[in-house]
PDB file of C-alpha atoms (C1' of nucleotides) in Angstrom:
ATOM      1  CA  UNK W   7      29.120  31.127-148.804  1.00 91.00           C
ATOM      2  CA  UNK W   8      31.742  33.452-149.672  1.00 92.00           C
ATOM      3  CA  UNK W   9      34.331  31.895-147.806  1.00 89.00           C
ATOM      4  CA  UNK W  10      33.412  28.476-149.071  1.00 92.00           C
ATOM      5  CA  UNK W  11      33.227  29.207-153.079  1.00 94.00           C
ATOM      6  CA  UNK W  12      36.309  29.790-153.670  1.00 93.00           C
ATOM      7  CA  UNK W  13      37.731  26.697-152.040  1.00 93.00           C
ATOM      8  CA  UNK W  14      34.665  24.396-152.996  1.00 96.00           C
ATOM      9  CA  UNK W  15      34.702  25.077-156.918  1.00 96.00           C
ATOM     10  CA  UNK W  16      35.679  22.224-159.297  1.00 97.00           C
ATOM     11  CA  UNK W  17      36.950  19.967-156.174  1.00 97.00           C
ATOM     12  CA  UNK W  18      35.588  15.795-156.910  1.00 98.00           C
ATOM     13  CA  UNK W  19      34.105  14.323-154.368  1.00 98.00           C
ATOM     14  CA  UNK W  20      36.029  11.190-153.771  1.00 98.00           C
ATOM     15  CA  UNK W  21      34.306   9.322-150.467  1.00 98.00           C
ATOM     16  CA  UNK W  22      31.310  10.660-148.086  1.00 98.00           C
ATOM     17  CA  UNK W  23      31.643   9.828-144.119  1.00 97.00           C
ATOM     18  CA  UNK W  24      28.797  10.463-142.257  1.00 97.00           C
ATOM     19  CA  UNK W  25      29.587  10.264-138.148  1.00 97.00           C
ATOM     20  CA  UNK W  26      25.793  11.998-137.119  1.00 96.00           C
ATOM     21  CA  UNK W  27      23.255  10.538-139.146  1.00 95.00           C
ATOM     22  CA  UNK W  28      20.390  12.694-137.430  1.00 95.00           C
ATOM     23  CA  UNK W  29      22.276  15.093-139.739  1.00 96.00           C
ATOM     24  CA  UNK W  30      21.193  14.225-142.982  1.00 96.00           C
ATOM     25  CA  UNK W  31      17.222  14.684-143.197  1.00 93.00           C
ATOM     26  CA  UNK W  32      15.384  13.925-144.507  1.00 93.00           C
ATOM     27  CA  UNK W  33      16.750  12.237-147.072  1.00 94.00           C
ATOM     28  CA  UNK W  34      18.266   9.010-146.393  1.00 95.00           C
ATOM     29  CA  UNK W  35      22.165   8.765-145.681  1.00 96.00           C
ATOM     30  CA  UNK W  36      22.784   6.329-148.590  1.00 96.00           C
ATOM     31  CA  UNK W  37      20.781   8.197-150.919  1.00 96.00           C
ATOM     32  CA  UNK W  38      22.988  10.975-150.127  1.00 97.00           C
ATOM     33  CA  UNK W  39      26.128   9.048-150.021  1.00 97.00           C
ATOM     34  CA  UNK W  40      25.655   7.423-153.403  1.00 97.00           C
ATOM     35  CA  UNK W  41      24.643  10.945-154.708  1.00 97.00           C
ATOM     36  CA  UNK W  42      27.925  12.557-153.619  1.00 97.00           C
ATOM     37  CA  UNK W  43      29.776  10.082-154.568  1.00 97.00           C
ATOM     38  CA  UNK W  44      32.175  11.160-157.421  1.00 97.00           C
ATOM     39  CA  UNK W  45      30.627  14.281-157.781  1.00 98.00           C
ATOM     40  CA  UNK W  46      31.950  17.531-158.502  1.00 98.00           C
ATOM     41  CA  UNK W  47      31.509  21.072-157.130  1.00 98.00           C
ATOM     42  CA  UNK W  48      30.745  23.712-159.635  1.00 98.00           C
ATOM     43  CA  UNK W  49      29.128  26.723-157.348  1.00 97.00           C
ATOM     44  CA  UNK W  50      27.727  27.863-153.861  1.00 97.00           C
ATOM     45  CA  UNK W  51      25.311  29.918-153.258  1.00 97.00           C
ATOM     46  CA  UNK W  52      22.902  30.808-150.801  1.00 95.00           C
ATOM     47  CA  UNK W  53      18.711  31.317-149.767  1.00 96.00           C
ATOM     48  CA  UNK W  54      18.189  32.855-146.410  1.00 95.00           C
ATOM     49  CA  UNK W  55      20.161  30.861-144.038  1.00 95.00           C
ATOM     50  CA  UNK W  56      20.437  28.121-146.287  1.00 96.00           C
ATOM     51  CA  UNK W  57      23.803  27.044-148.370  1.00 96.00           C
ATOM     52  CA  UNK W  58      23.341  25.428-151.904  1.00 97.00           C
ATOM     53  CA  UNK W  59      25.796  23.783-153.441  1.00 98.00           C
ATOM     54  CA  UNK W  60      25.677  22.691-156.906  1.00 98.00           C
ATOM     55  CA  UNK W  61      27.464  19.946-158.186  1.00 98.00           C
ATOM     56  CA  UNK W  62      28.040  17.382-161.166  1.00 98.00           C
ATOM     57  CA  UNK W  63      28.089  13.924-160.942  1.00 96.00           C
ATOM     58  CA  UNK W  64      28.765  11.272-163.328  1.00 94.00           C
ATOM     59  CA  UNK W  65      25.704   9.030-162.417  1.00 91.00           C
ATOM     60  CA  UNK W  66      23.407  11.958-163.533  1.00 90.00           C
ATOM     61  CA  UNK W  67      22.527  13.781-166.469  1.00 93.00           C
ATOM     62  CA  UNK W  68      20.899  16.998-164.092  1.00 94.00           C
ATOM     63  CA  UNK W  69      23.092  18.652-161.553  1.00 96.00           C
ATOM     64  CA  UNK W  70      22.894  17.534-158.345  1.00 97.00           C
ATOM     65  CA  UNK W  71      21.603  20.319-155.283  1.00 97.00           C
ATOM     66  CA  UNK W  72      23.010  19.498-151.971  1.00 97.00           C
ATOM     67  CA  UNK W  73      21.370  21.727-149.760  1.00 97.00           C
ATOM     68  CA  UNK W  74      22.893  22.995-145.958  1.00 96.00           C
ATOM     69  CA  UNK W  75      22.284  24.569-142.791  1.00 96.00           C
ATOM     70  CA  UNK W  76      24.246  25.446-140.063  1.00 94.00           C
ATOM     71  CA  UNK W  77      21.689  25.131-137.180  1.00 93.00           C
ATOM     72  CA  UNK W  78      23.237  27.423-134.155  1.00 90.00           C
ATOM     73  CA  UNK W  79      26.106  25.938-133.597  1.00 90.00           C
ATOM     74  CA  UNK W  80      27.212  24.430-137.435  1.00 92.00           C
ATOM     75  CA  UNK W  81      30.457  25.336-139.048  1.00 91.00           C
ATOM     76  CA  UNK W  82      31.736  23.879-142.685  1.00 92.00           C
ATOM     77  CA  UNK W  83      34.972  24.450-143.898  1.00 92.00           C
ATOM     78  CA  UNK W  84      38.041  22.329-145.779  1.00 93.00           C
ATOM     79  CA  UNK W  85      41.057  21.221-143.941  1.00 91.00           C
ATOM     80  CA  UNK W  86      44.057  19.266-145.183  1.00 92.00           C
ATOM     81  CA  UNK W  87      43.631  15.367-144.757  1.00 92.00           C
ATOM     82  CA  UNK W  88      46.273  14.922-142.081  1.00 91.00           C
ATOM     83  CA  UNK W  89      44.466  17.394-139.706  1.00 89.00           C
ATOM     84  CA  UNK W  90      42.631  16.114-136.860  1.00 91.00           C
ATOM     85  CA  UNK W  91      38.983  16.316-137.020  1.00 92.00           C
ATOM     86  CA  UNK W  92      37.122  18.288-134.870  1.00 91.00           C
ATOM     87  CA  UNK W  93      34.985  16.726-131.528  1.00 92.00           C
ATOM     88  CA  UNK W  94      31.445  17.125-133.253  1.00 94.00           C
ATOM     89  CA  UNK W  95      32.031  16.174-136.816  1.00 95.00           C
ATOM     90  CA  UNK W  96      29.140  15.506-138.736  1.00 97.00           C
ATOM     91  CA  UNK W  97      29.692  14.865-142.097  1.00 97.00           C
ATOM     92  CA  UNK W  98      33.125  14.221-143.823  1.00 97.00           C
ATOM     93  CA  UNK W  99      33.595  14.632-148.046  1.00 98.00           C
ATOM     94  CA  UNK W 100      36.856  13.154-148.903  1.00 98.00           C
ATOM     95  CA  UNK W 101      38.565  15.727-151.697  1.00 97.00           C
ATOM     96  CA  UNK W 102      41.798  14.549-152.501  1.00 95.00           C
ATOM     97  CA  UNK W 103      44.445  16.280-150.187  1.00 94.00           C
ATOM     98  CA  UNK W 104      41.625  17.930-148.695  1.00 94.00           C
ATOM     99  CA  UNK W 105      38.281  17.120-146.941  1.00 95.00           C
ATOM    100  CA  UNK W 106      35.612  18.989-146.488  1.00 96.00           C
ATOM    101  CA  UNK W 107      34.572  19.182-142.980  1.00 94.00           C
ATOM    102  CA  UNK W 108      31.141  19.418-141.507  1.00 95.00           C
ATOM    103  CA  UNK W 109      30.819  19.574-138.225  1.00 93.00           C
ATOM    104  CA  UNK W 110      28.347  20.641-134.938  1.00 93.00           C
ATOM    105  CA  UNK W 111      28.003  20.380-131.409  1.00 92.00           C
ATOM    106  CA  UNK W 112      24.448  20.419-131.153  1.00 93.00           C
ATOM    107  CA  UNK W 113      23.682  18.466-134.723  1.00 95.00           C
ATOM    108  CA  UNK W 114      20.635  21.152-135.232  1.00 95.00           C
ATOM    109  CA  UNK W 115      22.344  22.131-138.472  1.00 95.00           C
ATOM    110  CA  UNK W 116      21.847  19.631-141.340  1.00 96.00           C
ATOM    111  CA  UNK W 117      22.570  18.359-145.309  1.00 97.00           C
ATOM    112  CA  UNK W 118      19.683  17.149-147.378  1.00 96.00           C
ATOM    113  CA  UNK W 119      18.945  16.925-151.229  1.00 96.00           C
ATOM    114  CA  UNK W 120      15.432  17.694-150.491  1.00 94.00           C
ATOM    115  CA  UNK W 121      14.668  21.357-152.066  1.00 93.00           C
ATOM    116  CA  UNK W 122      11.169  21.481-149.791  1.00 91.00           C
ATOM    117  CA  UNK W 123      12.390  24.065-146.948  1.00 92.00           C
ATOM    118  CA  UNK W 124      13.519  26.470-149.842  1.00 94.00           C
ATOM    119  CA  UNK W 125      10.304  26.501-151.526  1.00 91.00           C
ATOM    120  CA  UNK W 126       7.998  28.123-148.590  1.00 91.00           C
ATOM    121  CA  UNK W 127      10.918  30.794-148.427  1.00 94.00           C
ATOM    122  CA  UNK W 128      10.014  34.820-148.575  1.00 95.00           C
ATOM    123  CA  UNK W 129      11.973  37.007-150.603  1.00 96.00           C
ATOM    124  CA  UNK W 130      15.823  37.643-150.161  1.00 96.00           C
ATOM    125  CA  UNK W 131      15.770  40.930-147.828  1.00 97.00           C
ATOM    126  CA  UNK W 132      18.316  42.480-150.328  1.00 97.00           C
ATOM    127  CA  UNK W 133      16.815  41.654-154.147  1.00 96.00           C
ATOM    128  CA  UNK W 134      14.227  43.777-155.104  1.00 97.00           C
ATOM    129  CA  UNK W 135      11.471  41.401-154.658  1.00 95.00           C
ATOM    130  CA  UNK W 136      12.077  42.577-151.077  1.00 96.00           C
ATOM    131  CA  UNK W 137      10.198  45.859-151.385  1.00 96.00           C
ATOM    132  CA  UNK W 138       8.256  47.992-149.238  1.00 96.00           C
ATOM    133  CA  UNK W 139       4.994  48.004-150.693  1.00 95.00           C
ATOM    134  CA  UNK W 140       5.600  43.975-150.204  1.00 95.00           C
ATOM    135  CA  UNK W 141       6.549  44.333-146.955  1.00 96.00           C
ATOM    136  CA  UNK W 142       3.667  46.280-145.720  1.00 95.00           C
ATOM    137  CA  UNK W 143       1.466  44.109-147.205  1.00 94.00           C
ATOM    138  CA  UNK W 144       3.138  40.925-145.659  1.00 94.00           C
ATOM    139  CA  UNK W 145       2.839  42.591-142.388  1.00 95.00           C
ATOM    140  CA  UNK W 146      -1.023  43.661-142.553  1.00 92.00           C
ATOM    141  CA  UNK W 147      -3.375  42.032-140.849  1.00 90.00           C
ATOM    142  CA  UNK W 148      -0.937  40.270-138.216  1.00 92.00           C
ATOM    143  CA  UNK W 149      -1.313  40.579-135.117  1.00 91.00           C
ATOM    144  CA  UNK W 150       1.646  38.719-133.570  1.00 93.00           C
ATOM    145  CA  UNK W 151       4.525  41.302-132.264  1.00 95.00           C
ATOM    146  CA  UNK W 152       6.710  42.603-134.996  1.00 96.00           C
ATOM    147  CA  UNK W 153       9.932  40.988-133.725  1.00 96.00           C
ATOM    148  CA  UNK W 154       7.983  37.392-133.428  1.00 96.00           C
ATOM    149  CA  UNK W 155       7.033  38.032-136.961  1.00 96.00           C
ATOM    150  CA  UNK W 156      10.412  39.200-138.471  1.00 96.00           C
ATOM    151  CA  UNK W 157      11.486  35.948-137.320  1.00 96.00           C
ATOM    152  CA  UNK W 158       9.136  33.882-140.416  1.00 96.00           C
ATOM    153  CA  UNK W 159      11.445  32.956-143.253  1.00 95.00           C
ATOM    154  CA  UNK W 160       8.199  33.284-145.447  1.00 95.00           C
ATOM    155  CA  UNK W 161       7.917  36.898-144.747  1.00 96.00           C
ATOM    156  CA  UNK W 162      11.669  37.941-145.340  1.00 96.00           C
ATOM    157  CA  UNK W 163      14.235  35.271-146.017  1.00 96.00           C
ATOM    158  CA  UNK W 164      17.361  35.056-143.321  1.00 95.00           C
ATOM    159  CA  UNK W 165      16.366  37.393-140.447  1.00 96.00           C
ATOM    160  CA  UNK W 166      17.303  35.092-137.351  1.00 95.00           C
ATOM    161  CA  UNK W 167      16.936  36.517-133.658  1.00 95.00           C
ATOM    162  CA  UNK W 168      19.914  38.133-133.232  1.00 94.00           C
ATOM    163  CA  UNK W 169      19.397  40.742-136.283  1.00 95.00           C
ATOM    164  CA  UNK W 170      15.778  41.007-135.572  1.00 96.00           C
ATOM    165  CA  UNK W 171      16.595  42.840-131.919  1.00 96.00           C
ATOM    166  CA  UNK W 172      19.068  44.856-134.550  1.00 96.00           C
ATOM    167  CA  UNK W 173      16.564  45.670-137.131  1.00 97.00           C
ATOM    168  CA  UNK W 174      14.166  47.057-134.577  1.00 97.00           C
ATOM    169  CA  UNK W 175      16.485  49.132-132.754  1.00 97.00           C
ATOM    170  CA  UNK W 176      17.622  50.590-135.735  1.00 97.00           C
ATOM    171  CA  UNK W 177      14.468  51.782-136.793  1.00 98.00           C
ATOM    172  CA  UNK W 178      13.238  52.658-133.673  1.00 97.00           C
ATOM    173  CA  UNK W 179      10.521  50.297-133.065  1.00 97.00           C
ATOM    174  CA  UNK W 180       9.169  48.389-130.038  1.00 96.00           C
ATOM    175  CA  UNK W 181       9.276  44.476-130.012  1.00 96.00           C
ATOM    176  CA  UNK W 182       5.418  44.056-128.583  1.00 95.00           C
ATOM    177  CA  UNK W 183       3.997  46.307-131.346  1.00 95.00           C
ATOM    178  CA  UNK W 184       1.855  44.153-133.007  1.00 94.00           C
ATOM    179  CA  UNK W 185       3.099  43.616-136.872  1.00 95.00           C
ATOM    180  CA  UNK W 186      -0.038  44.877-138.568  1.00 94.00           C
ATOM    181  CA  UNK W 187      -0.196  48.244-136.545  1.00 94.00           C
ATOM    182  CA  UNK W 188       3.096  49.373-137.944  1.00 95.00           C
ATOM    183  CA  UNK W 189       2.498  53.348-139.842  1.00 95.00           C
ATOM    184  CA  UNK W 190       3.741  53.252-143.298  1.00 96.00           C
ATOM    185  CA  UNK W 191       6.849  55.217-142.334  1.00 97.00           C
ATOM    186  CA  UNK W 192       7.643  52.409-139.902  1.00 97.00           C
ATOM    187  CA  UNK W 193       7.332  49.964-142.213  1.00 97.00           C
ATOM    188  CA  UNK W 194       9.709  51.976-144.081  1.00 97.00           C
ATOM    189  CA  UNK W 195      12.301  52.331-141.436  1.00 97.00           C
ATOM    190  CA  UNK W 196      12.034  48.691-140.681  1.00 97.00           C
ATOM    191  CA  UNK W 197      12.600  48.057-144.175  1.00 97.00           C
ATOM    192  CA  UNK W 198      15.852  50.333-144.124  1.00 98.00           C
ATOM    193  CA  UNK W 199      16.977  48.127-141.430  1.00 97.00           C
ATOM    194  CA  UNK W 200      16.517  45.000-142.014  1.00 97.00           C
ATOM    195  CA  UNK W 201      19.117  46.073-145.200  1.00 97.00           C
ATOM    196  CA  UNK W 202      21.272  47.742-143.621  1.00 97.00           C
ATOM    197  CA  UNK W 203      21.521  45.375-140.865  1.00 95.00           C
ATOM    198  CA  UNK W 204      22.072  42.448-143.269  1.00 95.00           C
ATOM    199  CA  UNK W 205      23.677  44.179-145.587  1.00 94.00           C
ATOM    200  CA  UNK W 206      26.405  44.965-142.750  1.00 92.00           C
ATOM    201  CA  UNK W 207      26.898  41.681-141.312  1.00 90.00           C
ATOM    202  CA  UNK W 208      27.421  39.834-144.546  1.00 90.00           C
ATOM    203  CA  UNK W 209      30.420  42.570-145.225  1.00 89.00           C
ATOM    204  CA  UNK W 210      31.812  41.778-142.208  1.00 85.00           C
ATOM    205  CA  UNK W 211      31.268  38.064-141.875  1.00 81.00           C
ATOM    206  CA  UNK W 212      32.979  37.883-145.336  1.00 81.00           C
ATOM    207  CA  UNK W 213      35.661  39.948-145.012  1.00 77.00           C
ATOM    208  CA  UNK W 214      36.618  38.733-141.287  1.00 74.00           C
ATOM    209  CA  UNK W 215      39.788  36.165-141.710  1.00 69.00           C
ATOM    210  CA  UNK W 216      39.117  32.712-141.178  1.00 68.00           C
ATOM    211  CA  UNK W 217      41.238  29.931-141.389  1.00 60.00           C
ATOM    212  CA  UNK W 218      38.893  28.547-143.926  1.00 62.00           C
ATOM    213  CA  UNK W 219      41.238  26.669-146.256  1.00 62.00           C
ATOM    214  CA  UNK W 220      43.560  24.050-146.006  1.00 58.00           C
ATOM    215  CA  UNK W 221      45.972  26.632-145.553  1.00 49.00           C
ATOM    216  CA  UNK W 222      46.926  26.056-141.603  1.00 44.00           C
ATOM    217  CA  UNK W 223      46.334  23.106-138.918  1.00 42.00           C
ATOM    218  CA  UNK W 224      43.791  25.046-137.658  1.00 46.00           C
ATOM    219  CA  UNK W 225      40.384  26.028-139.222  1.00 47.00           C
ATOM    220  CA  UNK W 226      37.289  28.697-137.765  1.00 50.00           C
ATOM    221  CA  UNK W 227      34.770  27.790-140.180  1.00 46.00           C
ATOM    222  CA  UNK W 228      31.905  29.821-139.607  1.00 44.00           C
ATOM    223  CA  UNK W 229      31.210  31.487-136.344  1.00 46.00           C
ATOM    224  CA  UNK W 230      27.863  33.236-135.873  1.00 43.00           C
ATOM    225  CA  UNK W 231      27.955  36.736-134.233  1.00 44.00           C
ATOM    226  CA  UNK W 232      31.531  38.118-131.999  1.00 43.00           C
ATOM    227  CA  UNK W 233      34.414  37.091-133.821  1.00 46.00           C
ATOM    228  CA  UNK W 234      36.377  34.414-135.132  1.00 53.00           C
ATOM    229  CA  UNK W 235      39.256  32.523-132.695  1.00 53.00           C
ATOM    230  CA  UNK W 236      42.330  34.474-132.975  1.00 56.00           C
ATOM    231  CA  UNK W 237      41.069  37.518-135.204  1.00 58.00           C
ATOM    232  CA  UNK W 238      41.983  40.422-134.313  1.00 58.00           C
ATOM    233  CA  UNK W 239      39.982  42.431-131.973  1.00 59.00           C
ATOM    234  CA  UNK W 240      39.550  45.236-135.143  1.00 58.00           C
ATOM    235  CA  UNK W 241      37.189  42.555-136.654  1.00 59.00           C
ATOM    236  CA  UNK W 242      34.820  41.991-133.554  1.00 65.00           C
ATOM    237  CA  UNK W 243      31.084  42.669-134.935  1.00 72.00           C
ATOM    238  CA  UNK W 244      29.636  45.665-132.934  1.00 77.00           C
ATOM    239  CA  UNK W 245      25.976  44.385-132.103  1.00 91.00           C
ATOM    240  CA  UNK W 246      23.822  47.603-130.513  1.00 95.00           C
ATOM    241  CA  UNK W 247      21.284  45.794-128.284  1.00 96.00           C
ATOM    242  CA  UNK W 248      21.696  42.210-128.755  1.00 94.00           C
ATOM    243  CA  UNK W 249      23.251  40.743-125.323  1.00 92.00           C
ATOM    244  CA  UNK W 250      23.415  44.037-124.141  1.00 94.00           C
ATOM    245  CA  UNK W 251      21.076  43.360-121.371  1.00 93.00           C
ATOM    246  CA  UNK W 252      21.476  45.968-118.278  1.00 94.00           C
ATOM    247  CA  UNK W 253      24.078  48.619-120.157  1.00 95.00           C
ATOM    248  CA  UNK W 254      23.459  51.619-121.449  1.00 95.00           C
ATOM    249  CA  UNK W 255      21.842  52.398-124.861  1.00 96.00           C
ATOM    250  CA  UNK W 256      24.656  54.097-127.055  1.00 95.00           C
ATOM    251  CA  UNK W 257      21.940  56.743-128.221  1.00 96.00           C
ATOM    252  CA  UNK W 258      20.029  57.826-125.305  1.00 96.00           C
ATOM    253  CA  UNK W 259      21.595  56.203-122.617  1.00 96.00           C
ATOM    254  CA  UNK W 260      18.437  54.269-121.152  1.00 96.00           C
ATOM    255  CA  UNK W 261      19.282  50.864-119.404  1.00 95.00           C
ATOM    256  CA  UNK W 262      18.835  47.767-122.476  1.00 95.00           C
ATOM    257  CA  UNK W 263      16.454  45.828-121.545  1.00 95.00           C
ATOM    258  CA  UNK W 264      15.826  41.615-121.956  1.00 94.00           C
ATOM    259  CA  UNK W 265      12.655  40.390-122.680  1.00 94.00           C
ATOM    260  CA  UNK W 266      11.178  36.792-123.860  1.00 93.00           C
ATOM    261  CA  UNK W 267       8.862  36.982-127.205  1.00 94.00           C
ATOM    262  CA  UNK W 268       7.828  33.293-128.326  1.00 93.00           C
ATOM    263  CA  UNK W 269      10.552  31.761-126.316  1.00 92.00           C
ATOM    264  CA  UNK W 270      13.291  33.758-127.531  1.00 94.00           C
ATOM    265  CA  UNK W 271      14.955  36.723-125.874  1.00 94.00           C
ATOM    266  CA  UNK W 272      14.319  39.838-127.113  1.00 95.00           C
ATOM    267  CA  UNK W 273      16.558  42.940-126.764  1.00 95.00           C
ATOM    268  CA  UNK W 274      15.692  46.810-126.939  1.00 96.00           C
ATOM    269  CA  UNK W 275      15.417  50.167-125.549  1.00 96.00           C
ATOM    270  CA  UNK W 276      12.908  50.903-123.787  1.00 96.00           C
ATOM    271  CA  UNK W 277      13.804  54.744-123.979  1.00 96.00           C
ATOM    272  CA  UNK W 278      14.033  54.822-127.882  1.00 95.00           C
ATOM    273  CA  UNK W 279      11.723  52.078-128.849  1.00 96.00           C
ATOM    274  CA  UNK W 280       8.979  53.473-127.742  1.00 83.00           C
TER     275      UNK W 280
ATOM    276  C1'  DC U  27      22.139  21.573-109.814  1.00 63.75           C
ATOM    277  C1'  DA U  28      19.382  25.066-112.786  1.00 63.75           C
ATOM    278  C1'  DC U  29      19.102  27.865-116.575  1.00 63.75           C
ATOM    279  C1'  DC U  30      20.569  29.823-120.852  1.00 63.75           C
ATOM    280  C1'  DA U  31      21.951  29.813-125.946  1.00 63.75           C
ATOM    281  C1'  DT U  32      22.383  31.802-132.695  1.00 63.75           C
ATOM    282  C1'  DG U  33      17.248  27.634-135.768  1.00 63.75           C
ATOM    283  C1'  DT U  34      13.821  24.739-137.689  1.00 63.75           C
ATOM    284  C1'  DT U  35      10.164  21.443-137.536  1.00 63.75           C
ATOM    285  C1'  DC U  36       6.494  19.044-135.606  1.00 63.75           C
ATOM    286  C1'  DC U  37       2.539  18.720-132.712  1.00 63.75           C
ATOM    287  C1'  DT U  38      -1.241  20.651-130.196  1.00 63.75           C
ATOM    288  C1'  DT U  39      -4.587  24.042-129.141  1.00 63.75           C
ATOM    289  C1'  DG U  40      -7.888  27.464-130.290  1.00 63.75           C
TER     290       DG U  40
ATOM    291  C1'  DC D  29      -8.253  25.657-143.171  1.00 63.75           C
ATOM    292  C1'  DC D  30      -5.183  29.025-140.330  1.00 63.75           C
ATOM    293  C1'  DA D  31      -2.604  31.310-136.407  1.00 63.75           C
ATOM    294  C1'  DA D  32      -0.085  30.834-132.435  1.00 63.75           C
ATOM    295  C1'  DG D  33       2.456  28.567-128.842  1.00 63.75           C
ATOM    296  C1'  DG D  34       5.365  25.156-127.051  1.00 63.75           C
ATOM    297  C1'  DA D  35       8.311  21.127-127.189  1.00 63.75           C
ATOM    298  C1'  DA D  36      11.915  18.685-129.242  1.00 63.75           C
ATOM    299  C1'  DC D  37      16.432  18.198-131.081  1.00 63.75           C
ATOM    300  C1'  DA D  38      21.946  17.982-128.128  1.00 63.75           C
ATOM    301  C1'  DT D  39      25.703  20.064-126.025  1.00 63.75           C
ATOM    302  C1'  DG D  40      28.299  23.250-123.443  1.00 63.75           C
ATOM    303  C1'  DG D  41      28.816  27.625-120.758  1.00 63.75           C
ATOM    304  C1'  DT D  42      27.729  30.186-116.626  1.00 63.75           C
TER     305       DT D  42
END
DNA sequence: CACCATGTTCCTTG
DNA sequence: CCAAGGAACATGGT
């Protein structure tokens, strides 16, 4: 969102491409292309993993939402319009010089004007809605494992797998421990981290450089945890357990170890998450 | 060839 | 009704 604002504002909308249809759900492509269509971006912003963009458009009196998500494997950026586009483009909004460039090699990321997904959403982990007395109560009564849990966007808005391995080993806690057996100064620490975890990552995705503009041939758009092609190794995210299957905890030196929660690997360890 | 991967949604089972 | 689990989506890396 950050990298995209600045570029996005005020730029008109002047044709919509769509090369993956499965893309846009589920509202139907030509509702979406007429939409678009001559409209105008006035802001981004964001809802747990979710990008809104806001935008005017001649045909309507009411702003228009276009809503976004990245999937695993999504990026968005702007390149100039004599660049090449990239293998797994998606979605392509004509700008002017410039296009805006969707694209994804798996197509689980997607564009939609329908608000629905956002509505079911928990609180963003760092407003103040987000509190601990409304976290422990979230997490009472559950008996699913905490890191299974953490992984609902209706409990806490934009924790995905990789920062819920973080989270945990951050504050210490085991995976398997069933959510609504955390002790209140658990729920605390967990709280802490989910913050600080989150809180971190967004100040390094946004400050990492990405050819993000139209400003080169060559564009990174968004890139999801490790760094971006061509940064410099000073801006590679540090991840403490996540992938680090078999290596050595940097606290207490205790092999990492992988599990599989729910279908989706789990690291931590085993020596400090007890 | 088999298995793995960052996310969400839908379907089934209990 | 709800909770929980698994499959599906599609492609590429190891």
């Amino acid at each position: 969102m950050r990298h995209l604002r600045p570029h996005l504002k005020g730029k008109r909308i002047r044709a919509v491409q769509i090369f993956r249809e499965r893309v846009i759900r589920p509202t139907p492509a030509n509702q979406l292309i007429q939409t678009l269509r001559e409209a105008t971006f006035r802001d981004v912003s964001r809802r747990g993993k979710f990008l809104l963009f806001e935008l005017r458009s001649p045909r309507s009196k009411t702003p228009v939402q276009l809503i976004g998500h990245l999937g695993m494997t999504g990026r968005m950026f702007l390149q100039r319009k004599s660049d090449p586009l990239p293998k797994h483009t998606a979605v392509v909004l004509e700008l002017g010089r410039e296009r805006f460039v969707y694209e994804d090699q798996r197509y689980f990321g997607r564009l939609s004007l329908d608000a629905n997904s956002l509505a079911r959403m928990g609180p963003e982990p760092l407003s103040p809605e987000f509190s601990v007395d409304y976290f422990a109560e979230a997490l009472a009564g559950s008996k699913r494992a905490i890191k299974v849990r953490l992984l609902d966007q209706d409990l806490v808005a934009g924790v995905g797998n990789i920062y819920a391995s973080e989270a945990l080993y951050r504050a210490r806690i085991k995976p398997s421990l069933a959510a609504g057996k955390l002790k209140r100064p658990q729920v605390h620490a967990l709280h802490r981290a989910i913050r600080d975890v989150l809180s971190e990552a967004v100040r390094f995705g946004s400050t990492i450089p990405l050819h993000y503009g139209a400003s080169s041939g060559r564009s990174d758009g968004l890139f999801y945890y490790g760094r971006a092609v061509d940064a410099p190794d000073f801006y590679e995210e540090r991840l403490r357990v996540y992938d680090r299957h078999g290596r050595s905890c940097r606290r207490c030196k205790t092999l990492i170890r992988k599990i599989v929660q729910a279908a989706r690997s789990t690291y931590y360890c085993p020596g400090c998450q007890g």
